[in-house]
Amino acid sequence: MKVLVLNSGSSSLKYQFIDTDTEVALCKGVVDRIGLPGAFIRHQKNGQEIVKEQEIKDHNVAIKLVLEMLTHEEAGIIHSMDEIDAIGHRVVHGGEYFSDAVVVNEEVKKAIRECIELAPLHNPANLMGIEACEKEIPGKPNVAVFDTAFHQTMPRYAYMYSLPYEVYEKYKIRKYGFHGTSHKYVAIKAAEYLKRPLEELKLITCHLGNGSSVCAIKYGKSVDTSMGFTPLAGLAMGTRSGTIDPAVILYLMEKEKMDVKQMNDFLNKKSGVLGISGVSSDFRDLEKAANEGNERAQLAIDMFCYRVKKYIGEYAAVLGGADAIIFTAGIGENNALVRDKCLTDLEYMGVLYDRERNFNVEKGRVFEINKPESKVKVLIVPTNEELMIAREAKRLLSK
């Protein structure tokens, strides 16, 4: 089965065309600046790259461009649309409607639409991608894979907030969690590496990127995660504050005369390690600045790692111990300094971390950075959300 995987943003569309038998991406690319000046598509196949600039007014035009590239005489990979078996879509928020991936129909689209107020930046674009495919590739099944679905196994006492119960009944205010596709993928890969059934393992997965979250996985199911009602909660991130005392928000709104939109931008776009450091949301820039003596850049790194370590300890308590700690995503896979700070002094919970291996990682595969006698394995597992979406599409449609 060959699956076109799409990740639709408000002004971008990332894609991969994956052969699910070999699990290889035959080609990939991005359509960027949709609806904006300077729009373009960048298409890659076998190390070759084509960049084409043109006006791209909406997602329908973007999908047409992707299909043109897939069937392009030189850069293409297929001869006709018949060779596309399915389209897999990343959808950020499925609310309480979805605990698994689903084949899209009118009822599914209605539910995605109803979750727009929970993910106003993402769900409208995800829906546009689905509807554009229905128009441009009629008759082909579309599969929606939700970031929130994996966490629907959390127990009630873990996902409820200590607010009056009526606000949950009225507005469905609760913890949902995100990055579920990535947490699930790396958990499966870790189980394969450890040669043990996922259903027997207690895992702590750390998806660390510009957006970051930690997840407690017990016997293959998410039982808690650091993000909450929105992706703003939990760890300090690139530009997001993470969890803070809610009274700070009220205090600042009064002192700075900020309205709701201004506060939303403040917490989502001006906070996190960018806000602390005043330098950047990129950890490469922060490390460089810290090495040059910038104390605020060092503070931002220390705060980020401290919170990751706190969640590792918290989730070890929730799980009753852990078989493995997993690092993934841009920072988790590539930043040895961050991993080093997160893993120091965890001997009490059976983690014997090998510092030398951590700073000499073989990239692109599952890599172990614990000492042989460590009770708890520490693994770097490259994530592949696109492949997970393709697998989910194949699983559903094979039924």
Coordinates of C-alpha atoms in Angstrom, one line a residue:
M1 CA 0.0 0.0 0.0
K2 CA 1.3 3.5 -0.9
V3 CA 0.1 6.3 1.3
L4 CA 0.4 10.0 0.8
V5 CA 0.9 11.5 4.3
L6 CA 0.0 15.2 4.8
N7 CA 0.6 17.6 7.7
S8 CA -1.4 20.7 6.9
G9 CA -0.5 23.9 8.7
S10 CA -2.3 27.3 8.3
S11 CA 0.2 28.4 5.6
S12 CA 2.2 25.3 4.9
L13 CA 1.7 21.7 3.7
K14 CA 4.3 19.0 4.5
Y15 CA 4.0 15.7 2.6
Q16 CA 5.6 12.3 2.2
F17 CA 4.7 9.5 -0.2
I18 CA 5.4 6.2 1.7
D19 CA 5.5 2.6 0.6
T20 CA 4.1 0.8 3.6
D21 CA 5.5 -2.5 2.6
T22 CA 9.1 -1.3 2.7
E23 CA 8.3 1.7 5.1
V24 CA 10.4 3.9 2.8
A25 CA 9.5 7.5 1.9
L26 CA 9.7 7.5 -1.9
C27 CA 9.6 11.3 -2.0
K28 CA 8.8 14.2 0.3
G29 CA 8.4 18.0 0.3
V30 CA 6.8 21.1 1.6
V31 CA 4.5 23.7 0.2
D32 CA 5.1 26.9 2.1
R33 CA 3.7 30.4 2.4
I34 CA 0.2 29.3 1.2
G35 CA -1.9 32.4 0.7
L36 CA 1.1 34.7 1.1
P37 CA 3.6 36.4 -1.2
G38 CA 6.7 34.3 -2.1
A39 CA 4.9 30.9 -2.0
F40 CA 6.8 27.9 -3.2
I41 CA 7.0 24.1 -3.2
R42 CA 10.2 22.2 -2.4
H43 CA 10.2 18.6 -3.5
Q44 CA 12.8 16.0 -2.8
K45 CA 13.4 12.6 -4.3
N46 CA 16.6 10.4 -4.1
G47 CA 18.6 13.4 -2.9
Q48 CA 17.5 15.6 -5.7
E49 CA 15.6 18.8 -5.0
I50 CA 13.2 20.9 -7.1
V51 CA 12.0 24.3 -5.9
K52 CA 9.2 26.0 -7.7
E53 CA 7.8 29.4 -6.9
Q54 CA 4.3 30.5 -7.8
E55 CA 1.1 32.0 -6.4
I56 CA -0.6 29.4 -4.1
K57 CA -3.8 31.0 -3.0
D58 CA -5.2 28.1 -0.9
H59 CA -4.8 24.4 0.1
N60 CA -6.6 23.2 -3.0
V61 CA -3.9 24.7 -5.1
A62 CA -1.2 23.3 -2.8
I63 CA -2.6 19.8 -3.1
K64 CA -2.7 20.2 -6.9
L65 CA 1.0 21.2 -6.8
V66 CA 1.9 18.1 -4.7
L67 CA 0.1 15.8 -7.2
E68 CA 1.9 17.5 -10.1
M69 CA 5.2 16.7 -8.4
L70 CA 4.2 13.1 -7.6
T71 CA 3.5 12.6 -11.3
H72 CA 6.3 14.9 -12.6
E73 CA 8.2 13.4 -15.6
E74 CA 11.6 13.5 -13.8
A75 CA 11.0 14.2 -10.1
G76 CA 7.8 12.1 -9.9
I77 CA 7.3 8.7 -8.4
I78 CA 3.9 7.6 -9.9
H79 CA 2.2 7.7 -13.3
S80 CA -1.3 8.3 -12.2
M81 CA -3.5 9.0 -9.1
D82 CA -4.5 5.3 -9.2
E83 CA -1.2 4.5 -7.5
I84 CA -2.2 6.4 -4.4
D85 CA -4.0 3.9 -2.2
A86 CA -4.8 6.3 0.7
I87 CA -4.1 9.7 2.2
G88 CA -3.1 9.9 5.8
H89 CA -3.7 13.2 7.6
R90 CA -2.2 14.5 10.9
V91 CA -5.0 16.1 12.9
V92 CA -4.0 17.9 16.1
H93 CA -7.1 17.7 18.2
G94 CA -9.7 15.0 18.3
G95 CA -11.2 16.0 21.7
E96 CA -13.0 13.1 23.4
Y97 CA -14.4 11.9 20.1
F98 CA -11.4 9.8 18.9
S99 CA -9.3 7.3 20.8
D100 CA -7.9 5.9 17.5
A101 CA -7.2 6.8 13.9
V102 CA -10.4 6.8 11.7
V103 CA -11.4 6.7 8.0
V104 CA -12.8 10.2 7.3
N105 CA -16.5 10.6 6.6
E106 CA -18.9 13.5 7.1
E107 CA -19.4 12.6 10.8
V108 CA -15.6 12.7 11.4
K109 CA -15.3 16.1 9.7
K110 CA -18.1 17.4 11.8
A111 CA -16.3 16.3 15.0
I112 CA -13.0 17.8 13.8
R113 CA -14.9 21.1 13.1
E114 CA -16.3 21.0 16.7
C115 CA -12.8 20.7 18.1
I116 CA -11.6 23.8 16.3
E117 CA -12.1 26.0 19.4
L118 CA -9.8 23.6 21.2
A119 CA -7.0 23.9 18.5
P120 CA -7.8 27.1 16.6
L121 CA -4.4 27.3 14.9
H122 CA -4.2 23.7 13.8
N123 CA -7.6 22.0 13.2
P124 CA -8.9 24.4 10.6
A125 CA -5.8 23.8 8.5
N126 CA -6.0 20.0 9.0
L127 CA -9.6 20.1 7.8
M128 CA -8.6 22.2 4.8
G129 CA -6.1 19.5 3.8
I130 CA -8.7 16.7 4.1
E131 CA -11.3 18.6 2.0
A132 CA -8.7 19.6 -0.6
C133 CA -7.8 15.9 -1.0
E134 CA -11.5 14.9 -1.3
K135 CA -11.8 17.4 -4.1
E136 CA -8.5 16.8 -6.0
I137 CA -8.2 13.0 -5.4
P138 CA -11.9 11.9 -5.3
G139 CA -12.7 8.3 -4.4
K140 CA -9.5 7.7 -2.4
P141 CA -9.9 7.0 1.4
N142 CA -8.7 9.7 3.7
V143 CA -7.5 8.6 7.2
A144 CA -7.3 11.1 10.1
V145 CA -4.6 10.4 12.8
F146 CA -5.0 12.5 15.9
D147 CA -2.2 13.9 18.2
T148 CA -4.6 13.5 21.1
A149 CA -5.9 9.9 20.4
F150 CA -3.1 8.0 22.1
H151 CA -3.7 9.8 25.4
Q152 CA -7.4 8.9 25.6
T153 CA -6.4 5.9 27.8
M154 CA -5.4 8.2 30.6
P155 CA -7.4 7.5 33.8
R156 CA -10.0 10.1 34.8
Y157 CA -8.0 11.1 37.9
A158 CA -5.0 12.0 35.7
Y159 CA -6.9 14.0 33.1
M160 CA -9.4 16.0 35.2
Y161 CA -8.5 19.4 36.5
S162 CA -9.5 20.5 40.0
L163 CA -12.0 23.0 38.8
P164 CA -15.8 22.9 39.4
Y165 CA -17.0 19.8 37.6
E166 CA -19.6 21.8 35.7
V167 CA -16.9 23.4 33.5
Y168 CA -15.8 19.9 32.3
E169 CA -19.4 19.0 31.5
K170 CA -20.1 22.3 29.8
Y171 CA -16.8 22.9 28.0
K172 CA -14.9 19.6 28.1
I173 CA -12.0 21.3 30.0
R174 CA -9.5 18.5 30.9
K175 CA -6.1 17.3 30.0
Y176 CA -5.9 16.0 26.4
G177 CA -2.1 15.7 25.7
F178 CA -0.4 16.0 22.4
H179 CA 2.5 14.5 20.3
G180 CA 0.6 11.2 20.8
T181 CA 1.7 9.8 17.3
S182 CA 5.3 10.3 18.2
H183 CA 5.1 8.9 21.7
K184 CA 3.3 5.8 20.4
Y185 CA 5.8 5.3 17.5
V186 CA 9.0 5.5 19.7
A187 CA 7.4 3.3 22.3
I188 CA 6.8 0.6 19.7
K189 CA 10.4 1.0 18.3
A190 CA 11.8 0.8 21.9
A191 CA 9.9 -2.5 22.5
E192 CA 11.2 -3.9 19.2
Y193 CA 14.8 -2.9 20.2
L194 CA 14.4 -4.4 23.7
K195 CA 12.9 -7.5 22.2
R196 CA 10.0 -7.4 24.7
P197 CA 6.3 -7.1 24.2
L198 CA 5.1 -3.4 24.6
E199 CA 2.3 -4.8 26.8
E200 CA 4.9 -5.7 29.5
L201 CA 6.9 -2.4 29.5
K202 CA 6.8 0.7 31.6
L203 CA 8.2 3.6 29.5
I204 CA 8.9 7.3 29.9
T205 CA 9.1 9.0 26.5
C206 CA 10.5 12.5 26.2
H207 CA 9.6 14.2 22.9
L208 CA 11.8 17.3 23.1
G209 CA 11.7 19.8 20.2
N210 CA 10.4 23.4 19.8
G211 CA 7.3 21.9 21.3
S212 CA 8.0 19.4 24.0
S213 CA 6.2 16.8 26.1
V214 CA 6.9 13.8 28.3
C215 CA 4.6 10.8 28.5
A216 CA 4.2 7.9 31.0
I217 CA 3.3 4.7 29.1
K218 CA 2.3 1.6 31.0
Y219 CA 1.9 -1.6 29.1
G220 CA 1.4 0.2 25.8
K221 CA -1.1 2.8 27.0
S222 CA -0.6 6.4 27.9
V223 CA -1.4 7.0 31.5
D224 CA -0.2 10.6 31.9
T225 CA 1.5 13.3 29.8
S226 CA 2.8 16.8 30.5
M227 CA 0.8 18.8 28.0
G228 CA -2.8 19.6 29.0
F229 CA -6.0 21.1 27.6
T230 CA -3.7 22.8 25.1
P231 CA 0.0 22.3 24.0
L232 CA 0.9 25.2 26.3
A233 CA 1.1 23.2 29.5
G234 CA 4.0 21.2 30.9
L235 CA 7.7 21.8 30.0
A236 CA 9.1 25.3 29.3
M237 CA 9.4 25.1 25.4
G238 CA 10.9 27.2 22.6
T239 CA 8.4 30.1 22.9
R240 CA 5.7 28.6 25.2
S241 CA 5.7 29.1 29.0
G242 CA 4.8 25.6 30.0
T243 CA 3.0 25.3 33.3
I244 CA 2.9 28.4 35.6
D245 CA 0.9 29.5 38.5
P246 CA -2.5 30.7 36.9
A247 CA -2.5 33.7 39.3
V248 CA 0.5 35.1 37.5
I249 CA -1.7 35.5 34.3
L250 CA -4.3 37.5 36.2
Y251 CA -1.7 39.6 37.9
L252 CA 0.1 40.4 34.6
M253 CA -3.1 41.2 32.7
E254 CA -4.0 43.7 35.4
K255 CA -0.5 45.3 35.7
E256 CA 0.3 45.4 32.0
K257 CA -3.3 46.1 30.9
M258 CA -3.3 43.0 28.6
D259 CA -6.4 41.6 26.9
V260 CA -6.9 37.8 26.3
K261 CA -5.4 37.8 22.8
Q262 CA -2.3 39.7 24.1
M263 CA -1.9 37.3 26.9
N264 CA -2.3 34.3 24.6
D265 CA 0.5 35.6 22.4
F266 CA 2.6 36.4 25.4
L267 CA 2.4 32.8 26.8
N268 CA 2.6 31.0 23.4
K269 CA 5.0 33.1 21.4
K270 CA 7.1 35.3 23.7
S271 CA 7.8 33.0 26.7
G272 CA 9.7 29.7 27.2
V273 CA 13.4 29.6 26.6
L274 CA 13.1 32.6 24.2
G275 CA 11.6 34.7 26.9
I276 CA 14.0 33.6 29.6
S277 CA 17.2 34.0 27.5
G278 CA 16.2 37.0 25.3
V279 CA 18.4 35.2 22.7
S280 CA 16.5 32.5 20.8
S281 CA 14.1 29.6 20.9
D282 CA 16.8 27.4 19.2
F283 CA 18.9 25.4 21.6
R284 CA 21.9 25.6 19.3
D285 CA 21.9 29.4 19.7
L286 CA 21.3 29.1 23.4
E287 CA 24.3 26.7 23.8
K288 CA 26.6 29.1 21.8
A289 CA 25.4 32.1 23.9
A290 CA 25.9 30.2 27.2
N291 CA 29.4 29.1 26.2
E292 CA 30.2 32.8 25.5
G293 CA 29.1 33.6 29.1
N294 CA 25.4 34.6 28.6
E295 CA 23.9 33.8 32.0
R296 CA 20.3 34.0 30.9
A297 CA 20.9 31.6 28.0
Q298 CA 22.4 29.2 30.6
L299 CA 19.4 29.7 32.9
A300 CA 17.0 28.9 30.0
I301 CA 18.8 25.6 29.3
D302 CA 19.0 24.7 33.1
M303 CA 15.2 25.5 33.5
F304 CA 14.3 23.3 30.6
C305 CA 16.3 20.3 31.7
Y306 CA 15.2 20.7 35.3
R307 CA 11.6 20.3 34.3
V308 CA 12.3 17.3 32.1
K309 CA 14.1 15.7 35.0
K310 CA 11.1 16.5 37.3
Y311 CA 8.7 14.8 34.9
I312 CA 11.0 11.7 34.6
G313 CA 10.9 11.4 38.4
E314 CA 7.2 12.1 38.6
Y315 CA 6.3 9.5 36.0
A316 CA 8.6 6.9 37.5
A317 CA 6.5 7.3 40.6
V318 CA 3.2 7.0 38.6
L319 CA 4.4 3.9 36.8
G320 CA 6.0 2.3 39.8
G321 CA 9.4 2.3 38.2
A322 CA 10.5 2.3 34.5
D323 CA 12.0 -0.2 32.1
A324 CA 13.3 2.6 29.8
I325 CA 13.6 6.3 29.3
I326 CA 13.4 7.4 25.7
F327 CA 14.6 10.6 24.1
T328 CA 13.2 11.7 20.7
A329 CA 12.5 14.7 18.4
G330 CA 14.9 17.5 17.4
I331 CA 16.4 18.2 20.8
G332 CA 15.9 14.8 22.3
E333 CA 17.7 13.1 19.4
N334 CA 20.4 15.6 18.7
N335 CA 21.3 17.6 21.9
A336 CA 23.8 15.7 24.1
L337 CA 24.1 18.5 26.6
V338 CA 20.3 18.5 27.3
R339 CA 20.2 14.8 27.7
D340 CA 23.3 15.0 30.0
K341 CA 21.6 17.5 32.3
C342 CA 18.3 15.5 32.3
L343 CA 20.0 12.2 33.2
T344 CA 22.5 13.2 35.9
D345 CA 21.7 12.0 39.4
L346 CA 19.0 9.4 38.5
E347 CA 20.9 6.5 40.0
Y348 CA 18.3 6.3 42.8
M349 CA 15.8 5.0 40.2
G350 CA 18.2 2.5 38.6
V351 CA 19.5 4.7 35.8
L352 CA 23.3 4.2 35.3
Y353 CA 23.9 6.7 32.5
D354 CA 27.0 6.4 30.2
R355 CA 28.2 9.9 29.6
E356 CA 30.7 8.9 26.9
R357 CA 28.1 7.1 24.8
N358 CA 25.7 10.1 25.2
F359 CA 28.3 12.4 23.6
N360 CA 29.2 9.9 20.8
V361 CA 25.8 8.9 19.4
E362 CA 25.4 7.0 16.2
K363 CA 22.5 8.9 14.6
G364 CA 19.6 7.6 12.6
R365 CA 19.0 4.4 14.6
V366 CA 18.0 3.4 18.1
F367 CA 21.0 4.0 20.3
E368 CA 21.5 3.0 24.0
I369 CA 23.3 5.5 26.3
N370 CA 23.2 3.5 29.6
K371 CA 25.9 1.4 31.1
P372 CA 25.4 -2.4 30.6
E373 CA 24.5 -3.0 34.3
S374 CA 21.8 -0.2 34.4
K375 CA 18.4 -1.5 35.5
V376 CA 16.7 1.1 33.4
K377 CA 17.6 1.4 29.7
V378 CA 18.1 4.9 28.3
L379 CA 17.4 5.0 24.5
I380 CA 17.6 7.6 21.8
V381 CA 14.9 6.7 19.3
P382 CA 14.5 8.7 16.1
T383 CA 10.8 9.6 15.7
N384 CA 8.9 9.2 12.5
E385 CA 5.4 10.6 12.8
E386 CA 4.8 10.4 9.0
L387 CA 5.6 6.6 9.0
M388 CA 3.3 6.1 12.0
I389 CA 0.4 7.9 10.1
A390 CA 1.0 5.7 7.0
R391 CA 1.0 2.6 9.3
E392 CA -2.3 3.6 10.9
A393 CA -3.8 4.2 7.4
K394 CA -2.7 0.7 6.3
R395 CA -4.0 -0.9 9.5
L396 CA -7.4 0.7 9.2
L397 CA -7.8 0.1 5.5
S398 CA -6.5 -3.5 5.7
K399 CA -9.6 -4.3 7.8

